[in-house]
XYZ file of C-alpha atoms in Angstrom:
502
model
C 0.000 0.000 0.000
C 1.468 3.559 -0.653
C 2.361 5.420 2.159
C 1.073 8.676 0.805
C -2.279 7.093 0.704
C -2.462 6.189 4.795
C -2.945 9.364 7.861
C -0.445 9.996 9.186
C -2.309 9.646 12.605
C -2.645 5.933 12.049
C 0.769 5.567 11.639
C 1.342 6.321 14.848
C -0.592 4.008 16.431
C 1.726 0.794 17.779
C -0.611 -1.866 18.643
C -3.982 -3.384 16.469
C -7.313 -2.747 16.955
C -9.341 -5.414 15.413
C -9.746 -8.884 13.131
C -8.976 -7.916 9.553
C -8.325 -11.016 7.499
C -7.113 -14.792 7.888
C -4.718 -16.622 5.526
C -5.502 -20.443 5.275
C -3.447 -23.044 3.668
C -3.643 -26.691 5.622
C -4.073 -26.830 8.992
C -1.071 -24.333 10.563
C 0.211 -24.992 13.955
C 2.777 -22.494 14.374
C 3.846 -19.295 12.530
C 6.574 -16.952 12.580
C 7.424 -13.668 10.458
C 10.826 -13.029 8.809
C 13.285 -10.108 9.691
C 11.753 -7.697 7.445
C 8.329 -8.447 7.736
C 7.248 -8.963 4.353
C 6.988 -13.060 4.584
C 4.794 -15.439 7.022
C 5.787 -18.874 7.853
C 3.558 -21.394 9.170
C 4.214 -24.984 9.813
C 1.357 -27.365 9.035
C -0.237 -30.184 11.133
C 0.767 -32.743 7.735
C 5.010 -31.263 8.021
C 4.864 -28.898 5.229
C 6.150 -25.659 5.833
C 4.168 -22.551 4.368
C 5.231 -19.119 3.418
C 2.927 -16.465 2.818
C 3.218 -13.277 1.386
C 2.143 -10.723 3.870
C 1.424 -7.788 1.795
C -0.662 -10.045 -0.900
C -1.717 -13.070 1.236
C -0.741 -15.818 -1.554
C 1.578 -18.665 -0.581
C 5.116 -18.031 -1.665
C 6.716 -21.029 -0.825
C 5.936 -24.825 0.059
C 8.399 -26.696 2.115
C 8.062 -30.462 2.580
C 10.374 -32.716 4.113
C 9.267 -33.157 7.710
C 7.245 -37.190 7.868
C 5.416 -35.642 10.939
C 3.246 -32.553 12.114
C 4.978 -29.679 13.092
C 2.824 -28.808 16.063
C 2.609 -28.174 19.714
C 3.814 -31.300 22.186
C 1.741 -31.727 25.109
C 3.538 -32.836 28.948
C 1.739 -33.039 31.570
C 3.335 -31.060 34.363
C 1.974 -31.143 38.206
C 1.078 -27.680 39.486
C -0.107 -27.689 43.583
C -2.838 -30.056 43.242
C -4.056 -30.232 40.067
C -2.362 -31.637 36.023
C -1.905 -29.137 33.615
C -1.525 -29.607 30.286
C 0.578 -26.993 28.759
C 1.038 -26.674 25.138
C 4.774 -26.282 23.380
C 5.025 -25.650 19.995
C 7.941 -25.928 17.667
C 8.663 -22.857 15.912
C 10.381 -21.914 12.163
C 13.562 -19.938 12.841
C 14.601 -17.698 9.978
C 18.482 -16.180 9.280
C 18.867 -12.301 9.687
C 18.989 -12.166 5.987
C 15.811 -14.224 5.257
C 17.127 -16.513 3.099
C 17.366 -19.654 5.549
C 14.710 -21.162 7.253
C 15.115 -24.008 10.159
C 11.810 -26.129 10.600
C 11.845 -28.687 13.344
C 8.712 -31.804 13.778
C 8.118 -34.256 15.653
C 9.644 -36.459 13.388
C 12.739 -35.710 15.800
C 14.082 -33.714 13.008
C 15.203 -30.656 12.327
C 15.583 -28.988 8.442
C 17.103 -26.100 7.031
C 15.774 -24.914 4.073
C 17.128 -22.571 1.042
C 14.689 -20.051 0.140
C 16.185 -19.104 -3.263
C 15.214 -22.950 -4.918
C 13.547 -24.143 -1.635
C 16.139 -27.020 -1.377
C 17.360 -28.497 1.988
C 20.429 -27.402 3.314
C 21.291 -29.690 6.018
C 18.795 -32.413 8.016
C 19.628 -33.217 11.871
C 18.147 -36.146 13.162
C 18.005 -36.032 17.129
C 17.642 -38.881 19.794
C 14.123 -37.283 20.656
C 11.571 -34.967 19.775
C 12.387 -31.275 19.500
C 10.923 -28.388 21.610
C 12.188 -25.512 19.893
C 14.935 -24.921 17.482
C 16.922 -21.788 17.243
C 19.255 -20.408 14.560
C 22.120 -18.422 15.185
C 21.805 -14.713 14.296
C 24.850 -13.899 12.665
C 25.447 -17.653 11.546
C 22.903 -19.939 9.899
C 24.926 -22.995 10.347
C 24.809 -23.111 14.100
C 21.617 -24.137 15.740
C 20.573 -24.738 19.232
C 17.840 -27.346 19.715
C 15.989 -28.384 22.983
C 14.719 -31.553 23.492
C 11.810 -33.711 25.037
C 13.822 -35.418 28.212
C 16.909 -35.131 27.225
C 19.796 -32.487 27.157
C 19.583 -29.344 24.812
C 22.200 -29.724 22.278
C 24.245 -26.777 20.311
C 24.433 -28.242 16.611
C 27.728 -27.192 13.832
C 26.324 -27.433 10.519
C 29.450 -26.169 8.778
C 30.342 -29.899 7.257
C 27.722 -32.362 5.831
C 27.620 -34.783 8.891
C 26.526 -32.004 11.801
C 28.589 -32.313 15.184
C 26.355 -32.072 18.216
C 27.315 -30.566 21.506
C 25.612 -31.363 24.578
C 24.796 -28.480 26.498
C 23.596 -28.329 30.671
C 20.754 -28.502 31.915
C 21.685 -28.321 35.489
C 21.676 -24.996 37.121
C 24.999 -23.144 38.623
C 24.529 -23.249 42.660
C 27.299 -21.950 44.742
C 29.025 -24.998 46.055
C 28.852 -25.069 50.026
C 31.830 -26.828 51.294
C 30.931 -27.332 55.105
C 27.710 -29.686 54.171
C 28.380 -32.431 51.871
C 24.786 -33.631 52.395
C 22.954 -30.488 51.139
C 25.246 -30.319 48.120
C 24.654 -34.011 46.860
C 20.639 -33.208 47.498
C 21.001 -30.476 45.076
C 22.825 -32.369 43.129
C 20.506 -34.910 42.823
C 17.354 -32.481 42.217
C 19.252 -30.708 39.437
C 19.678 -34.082 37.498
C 15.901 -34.596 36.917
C 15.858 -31.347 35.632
C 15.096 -30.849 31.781
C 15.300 -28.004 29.513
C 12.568 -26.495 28.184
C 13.764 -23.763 25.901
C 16.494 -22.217 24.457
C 17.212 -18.823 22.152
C 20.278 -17.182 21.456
C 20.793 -13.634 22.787
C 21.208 -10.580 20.096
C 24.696 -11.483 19.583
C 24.859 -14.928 19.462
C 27.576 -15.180 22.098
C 25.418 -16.637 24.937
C 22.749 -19.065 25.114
C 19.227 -18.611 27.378
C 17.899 -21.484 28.820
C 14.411 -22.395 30.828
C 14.159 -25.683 32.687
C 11.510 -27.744 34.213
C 11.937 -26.145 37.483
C 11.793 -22.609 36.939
C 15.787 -21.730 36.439
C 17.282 -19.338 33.677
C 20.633 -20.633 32.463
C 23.356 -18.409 30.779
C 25.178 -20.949 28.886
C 28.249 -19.289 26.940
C 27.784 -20.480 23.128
C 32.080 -20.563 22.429
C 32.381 -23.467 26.011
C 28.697 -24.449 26.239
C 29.736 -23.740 30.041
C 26.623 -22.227 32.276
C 28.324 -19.081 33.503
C 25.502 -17.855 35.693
C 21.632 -19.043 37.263
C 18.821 -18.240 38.649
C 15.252 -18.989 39.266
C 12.759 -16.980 38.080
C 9.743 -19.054 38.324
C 7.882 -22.188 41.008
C 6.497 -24.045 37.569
C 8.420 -24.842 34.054
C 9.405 -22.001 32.028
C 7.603 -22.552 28.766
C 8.737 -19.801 26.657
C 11.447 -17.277 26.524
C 11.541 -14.562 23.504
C 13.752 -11.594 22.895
C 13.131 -8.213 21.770
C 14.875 -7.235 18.345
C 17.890 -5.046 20.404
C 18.580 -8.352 22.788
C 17.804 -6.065 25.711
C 14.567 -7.075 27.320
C 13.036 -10.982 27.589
C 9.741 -11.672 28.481
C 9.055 -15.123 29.890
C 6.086 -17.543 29.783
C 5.655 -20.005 33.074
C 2.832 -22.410 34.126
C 2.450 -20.369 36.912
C 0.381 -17.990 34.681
C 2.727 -15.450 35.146
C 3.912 -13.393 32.480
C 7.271 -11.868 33.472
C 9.804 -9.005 31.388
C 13.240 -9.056 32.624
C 16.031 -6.590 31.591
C 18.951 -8.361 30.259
C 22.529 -7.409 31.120
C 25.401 -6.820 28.383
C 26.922 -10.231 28.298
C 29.496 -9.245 25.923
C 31.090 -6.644 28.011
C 34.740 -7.568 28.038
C 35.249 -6.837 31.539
C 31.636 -9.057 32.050
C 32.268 -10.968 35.946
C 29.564 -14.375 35.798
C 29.585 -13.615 39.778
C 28.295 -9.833 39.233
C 25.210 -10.658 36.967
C 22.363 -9.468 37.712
C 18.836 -10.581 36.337
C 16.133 -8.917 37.891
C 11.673 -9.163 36.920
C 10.918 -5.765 35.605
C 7.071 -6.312 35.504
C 5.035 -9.180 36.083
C 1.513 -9.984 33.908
C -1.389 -11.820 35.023
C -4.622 -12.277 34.740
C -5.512 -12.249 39.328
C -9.146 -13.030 38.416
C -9.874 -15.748 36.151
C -6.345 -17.025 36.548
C -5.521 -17.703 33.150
C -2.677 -19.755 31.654
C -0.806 -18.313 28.603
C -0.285 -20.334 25.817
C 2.050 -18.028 24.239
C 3.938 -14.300 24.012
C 5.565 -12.157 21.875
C 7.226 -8.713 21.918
C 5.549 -5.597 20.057
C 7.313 -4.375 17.385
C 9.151 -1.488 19.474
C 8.897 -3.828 22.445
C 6.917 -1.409 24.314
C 3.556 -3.740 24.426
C 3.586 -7.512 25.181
C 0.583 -9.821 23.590
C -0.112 -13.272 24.972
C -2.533 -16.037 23.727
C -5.025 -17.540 26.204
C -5.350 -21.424 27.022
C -9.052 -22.490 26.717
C -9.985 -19.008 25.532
C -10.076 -17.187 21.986
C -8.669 -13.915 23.563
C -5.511 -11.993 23.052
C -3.988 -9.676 25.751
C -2.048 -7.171 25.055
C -0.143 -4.630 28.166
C 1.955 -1.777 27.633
C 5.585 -2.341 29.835
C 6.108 1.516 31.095
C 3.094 1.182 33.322
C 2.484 -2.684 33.413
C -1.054 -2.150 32.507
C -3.461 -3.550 29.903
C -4.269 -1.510 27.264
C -6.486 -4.244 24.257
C -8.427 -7.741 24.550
C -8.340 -8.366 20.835
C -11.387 -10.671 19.830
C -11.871 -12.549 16.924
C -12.771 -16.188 16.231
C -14.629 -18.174 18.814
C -12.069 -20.767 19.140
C -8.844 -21.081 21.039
C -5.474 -19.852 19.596
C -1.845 -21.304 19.658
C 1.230 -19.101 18.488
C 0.776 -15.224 18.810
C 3.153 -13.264 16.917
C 3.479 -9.392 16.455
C 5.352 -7.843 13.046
C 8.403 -6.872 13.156
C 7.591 -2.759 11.653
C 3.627 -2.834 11.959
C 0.985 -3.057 14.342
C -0.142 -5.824 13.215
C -0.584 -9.540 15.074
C -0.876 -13.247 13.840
C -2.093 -15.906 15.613
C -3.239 -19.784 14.530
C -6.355 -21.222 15.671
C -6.330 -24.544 16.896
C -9.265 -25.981 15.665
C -9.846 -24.644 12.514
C -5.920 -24.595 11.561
C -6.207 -20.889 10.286
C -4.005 -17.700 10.773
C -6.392 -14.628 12.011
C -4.642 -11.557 11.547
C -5.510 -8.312 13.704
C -4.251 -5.088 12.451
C -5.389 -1.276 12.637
C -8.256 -0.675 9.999
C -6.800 2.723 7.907
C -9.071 4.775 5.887
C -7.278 6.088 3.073
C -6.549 9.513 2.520
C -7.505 9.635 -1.815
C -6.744 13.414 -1.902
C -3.038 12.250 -2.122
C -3.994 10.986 -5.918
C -4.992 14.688 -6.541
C -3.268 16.952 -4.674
C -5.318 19.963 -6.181
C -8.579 18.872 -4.223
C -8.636 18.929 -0.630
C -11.233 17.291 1.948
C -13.156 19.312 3.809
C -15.667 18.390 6.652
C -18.656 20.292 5.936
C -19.826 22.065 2.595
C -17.617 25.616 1.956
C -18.316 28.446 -0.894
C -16.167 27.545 -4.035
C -14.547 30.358 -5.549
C -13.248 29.422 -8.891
C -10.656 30.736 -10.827
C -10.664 32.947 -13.263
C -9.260 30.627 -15.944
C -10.338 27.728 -14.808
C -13.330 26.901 -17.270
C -11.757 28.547 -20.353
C -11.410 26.660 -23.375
C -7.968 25.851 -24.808
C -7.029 24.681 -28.890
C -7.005 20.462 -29.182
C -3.243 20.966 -30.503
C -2.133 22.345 -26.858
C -4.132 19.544 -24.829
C -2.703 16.973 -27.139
C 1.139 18.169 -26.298
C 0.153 18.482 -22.818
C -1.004 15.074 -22.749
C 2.616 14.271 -24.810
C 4.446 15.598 -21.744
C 2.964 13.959 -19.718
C 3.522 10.969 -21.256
C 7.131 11.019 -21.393
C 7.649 11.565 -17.890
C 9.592 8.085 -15.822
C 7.369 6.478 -13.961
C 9.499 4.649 -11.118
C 7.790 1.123 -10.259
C 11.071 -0.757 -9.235
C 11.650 1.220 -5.719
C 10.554 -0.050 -2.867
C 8.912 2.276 -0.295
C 10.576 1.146 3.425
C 8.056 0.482 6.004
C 7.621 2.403 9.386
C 11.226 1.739 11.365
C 12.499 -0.684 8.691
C 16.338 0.222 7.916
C 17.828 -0.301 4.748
C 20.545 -3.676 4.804
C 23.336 -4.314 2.241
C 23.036 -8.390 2.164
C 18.939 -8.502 1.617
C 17.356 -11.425 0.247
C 14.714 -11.142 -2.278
C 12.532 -14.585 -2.561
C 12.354 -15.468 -6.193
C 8.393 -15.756 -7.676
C 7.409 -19.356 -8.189
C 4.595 -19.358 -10.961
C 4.163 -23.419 -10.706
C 0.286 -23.983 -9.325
C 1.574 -26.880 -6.434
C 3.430 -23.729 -5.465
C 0.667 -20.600 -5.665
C -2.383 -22.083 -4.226
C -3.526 -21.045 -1.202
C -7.311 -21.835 -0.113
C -7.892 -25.530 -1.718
C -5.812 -28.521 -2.761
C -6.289 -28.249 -6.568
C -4.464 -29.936 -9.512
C -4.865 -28.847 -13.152
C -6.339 -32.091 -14.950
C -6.165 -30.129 -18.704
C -6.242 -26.496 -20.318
C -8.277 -24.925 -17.974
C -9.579 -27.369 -15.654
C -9.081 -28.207 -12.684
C -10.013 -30.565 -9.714
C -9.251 -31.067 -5.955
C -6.568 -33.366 -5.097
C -7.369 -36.575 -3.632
C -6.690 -37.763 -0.022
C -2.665 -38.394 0.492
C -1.965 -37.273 -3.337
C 1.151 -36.238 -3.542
C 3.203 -37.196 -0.409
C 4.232 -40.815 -2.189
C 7.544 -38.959 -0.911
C 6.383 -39.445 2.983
C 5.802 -43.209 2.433
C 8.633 -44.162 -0.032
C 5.811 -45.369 -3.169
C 6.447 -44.590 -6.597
C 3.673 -42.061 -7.579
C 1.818 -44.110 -10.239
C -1.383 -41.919 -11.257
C -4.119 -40.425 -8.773
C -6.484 -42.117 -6.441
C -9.481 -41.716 -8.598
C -7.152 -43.318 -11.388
C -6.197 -45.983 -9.721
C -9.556 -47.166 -8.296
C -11.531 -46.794 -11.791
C -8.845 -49.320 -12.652
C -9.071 -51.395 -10.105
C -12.871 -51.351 -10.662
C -12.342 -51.952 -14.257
C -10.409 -54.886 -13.762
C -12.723 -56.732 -11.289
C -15.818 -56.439 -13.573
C -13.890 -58.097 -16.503
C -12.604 -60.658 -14.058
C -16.620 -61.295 -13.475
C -17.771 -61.102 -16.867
C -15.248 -63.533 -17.772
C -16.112 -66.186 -15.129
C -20.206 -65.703 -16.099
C -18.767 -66.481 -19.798
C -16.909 -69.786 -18.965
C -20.068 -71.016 -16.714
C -22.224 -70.488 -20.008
C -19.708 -72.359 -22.175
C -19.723 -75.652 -19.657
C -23.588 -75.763 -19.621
């Protein structure tokens, strides 16, 4: 949309107002948006991986090479009295450039994918499901993964077989020498712990971890060595997600508390592990229906944080000066997984559960259409007209005809791209190349073309002969007529033989 055409007012305006659209290809379980905003992915509950284009809604991309959903893993965790069931999902992780994209299933595998020819880069097969994956920020071939009971592990891709280090999950306690007893009990708690998540901080030179039990672990990326702990939360830390500077994290417990820290500079040379401080800057909560957050995401400027509900189709959102909530955004009447907020607009994505679809809230802007004639201005109530005093004369054909000449030969720019409200210009961009192949475009409905100009919808499991290692060998609808076309002449030729013996 052209800038010109939008007020100025509504520009200003940092978080959404209301449902304005949905994008629906498959059933999505997760989604995430790229550095620069202008592409969607969403992983699907059959393990392809979906890109939309934000600013027309079409599917850019399809990505298949995951056997298994990608979508949420459910533990059961006990919380005081009562089970819980809280909802991970596993999230795409794109480079800083946008040109990579790591997927990871629960087909214990994690893929990263070429965006130019949507080839696969590398494939990591794991010794259990994956929680999250993570890609470096400065370096696309280095990937932290956490995993379902089991250690998180910090992954090389740089050579074709990937070498796997296996990072802690027990916290750093300060040893007490006087009582050997209370230092094997802690010893002994922090082996059943398990991490939960892990993300890489702005620079990529330390490594934030959530376990089981409530502890944040520093873990420095270059020794995989926890250089500093501590507990933030009584329940597991489900989530942890960084603003775009690296200097604020907001973290997601079963507690149902939603808590913003302020992160230290870890890559301050003179940086002493014992001196670290991590301290909650504001906690979020919902004190009377005591809600449990399914997921959270920093606003674009990180001055709002939005959360997803469990068992409810609300979205909160709170501004962080004050702590206070400032939108309930309301939309479909079913619960919703993965919340995410664009990187440059005010505008938020989030996938149902049920239905599978991505509901997108954003601010509704009227258009300002005296920008396509700047000689007319709006007004808000009827004024006098004066008119000019040459403004209804009559001029020859031969000098509207070389006006209209003039105009003609003036350069139209189409190429240049307009950048978006706090995007910066970046030398190494990736643009994704147009795919004009129909498996590719399609967005709504599973369609094939059948001839010139027809079409029909794909039949159940068409297509992923890939998934189950079967030589594709015509369509479903093919091979039953044959198979039905073969048993009657097997019966008319058996009626034929009984006629002949009589």
């Amino acid at each position: 949309m052209n800038l010109s055409l939008i007020d100025p007012f509504v520009l200003a305006q940092d978080y959404p107002e209301s449902l304005t659209g949905n994008l629906r290809s498959g059933h999505a379980t997760c989604v995430r948006f790229n550095r620069k905003g202008d592409f969607l992915a969403s992983g699907r509950v059959d393990g392809t991986v979906v890109i939309f284009d934000v600013e027309t809604s079409g599917v850019a991309r399809k990505l298949r090479g995951h056997t298994r959903q990608i979508q949420s893993l459910r533990q059961e965790y006990r919380l005081k009295e009562s089970e819980l069931l809280v909802t991970r999902t596993n999230l795409c992780s794109w480079s800083r450039d946008g040109r990579y994209l790591l997927s990871s299933s629960q087909d214990w595998k994690c893929v990263l994918w070429d965006l130019k020819d949507g080839s696969r880069v590398r494939t990591v097969r794991f010794e259990a499901p994956v929680y999250i994956a993570e890609l470096h920020p400065f370096n696309h071939l280095l990937v932290v993964a956490s995993l379902f009971e089991d250690q998180p592990m910090l992954v090389d891709l740089s050579s074709t077989i990937p070498v796997k280090h296996v990072l802690p999950s027990a916290p750093k306690r300060p040893r007490v020498d006087e009582d050997s007893a209370i230092n094997g009990k802690q010893a002994a708690q922090d082996a059943k712990q398990t991490t939960c998540v892990t993300v890489f901080t702005a620079s990529g030179s330390h490594i934030l971890a959530g376990t089981s039990k409530g502890w944040l672990n520093i873990i420095e990326t270059a020794s995989c060595q926890t250089i500093y702990s501590t507990r933030l939360s009584t329940g597991v830390i489900i989530y942890l997600r960084l603003t775009a500077s690296g200097r604020d994290m907001v973290v997601n417990s079963s507690d149902r508390i939603i808590r913003t820290i302020h992160m230290p500079n870890l890559d301050d040379a003179d940086l002493d592990p014992e001196n670290i401080k991590v301290e909650v800057e504001h906690k979020f909560q919902d004190v009377v229906n005591r809600l449990l957050w399914n997921h959270v995401a920093f606003s674009s400027t990180g001055e709002y944080i939005t959360a997803s509900t469990y068992k409810n189709h609300d979205i909160y959102v709170w501004e962080r000066s004050m702590g206070s909530l400032v939108k309930i955004l309301e939309g479909p009447k079913e619960e919703l997984g993965v919340v995410e907020w664009h990187p440059h607009r005010p505008l938020v994505a989030a996938c149902g559960l049920e239905s599978g679809r991505v509901y997108l809230w954003s601010v509704i802007t009227p258009q300002r259409w005296s920008a396509l004639a700047p000689d007319f201005a709006e007004v808000e109530e009827n004024v006098e007209y004066i008119e000019r005093e040459d403004e209804f004369d009559i001029h020859p054909k031969e000098e509207i005809h070389k006006r209209q000449l003039d105009l003609e030969d003036e350069d139209v720019d189409v190429l240049t791209i307009e950048p978006a409200k706090g995007e910066t210009e970046e030398e190494n961009t990736f643009t994704m190349p147009v795919l004009l192949d129909i498996d590719d475009s399609e967005s709504e409905e599973e369609i094939v073309a059948v001839g010139p100009g027809t079409m029909r919808r794909k039949s159940p499991g068409e297509g992923r002969e890939w998934m189950n290692g079967v030589e594709s060998g015509g369509s479903g609808d093919e091979r039953g007529k044959k198979n039905a076309t073969n048993g009657t002449s097997r019966s008319q030729g058996r009626n034929r033989k009984r006629k002949a013996d009589q």
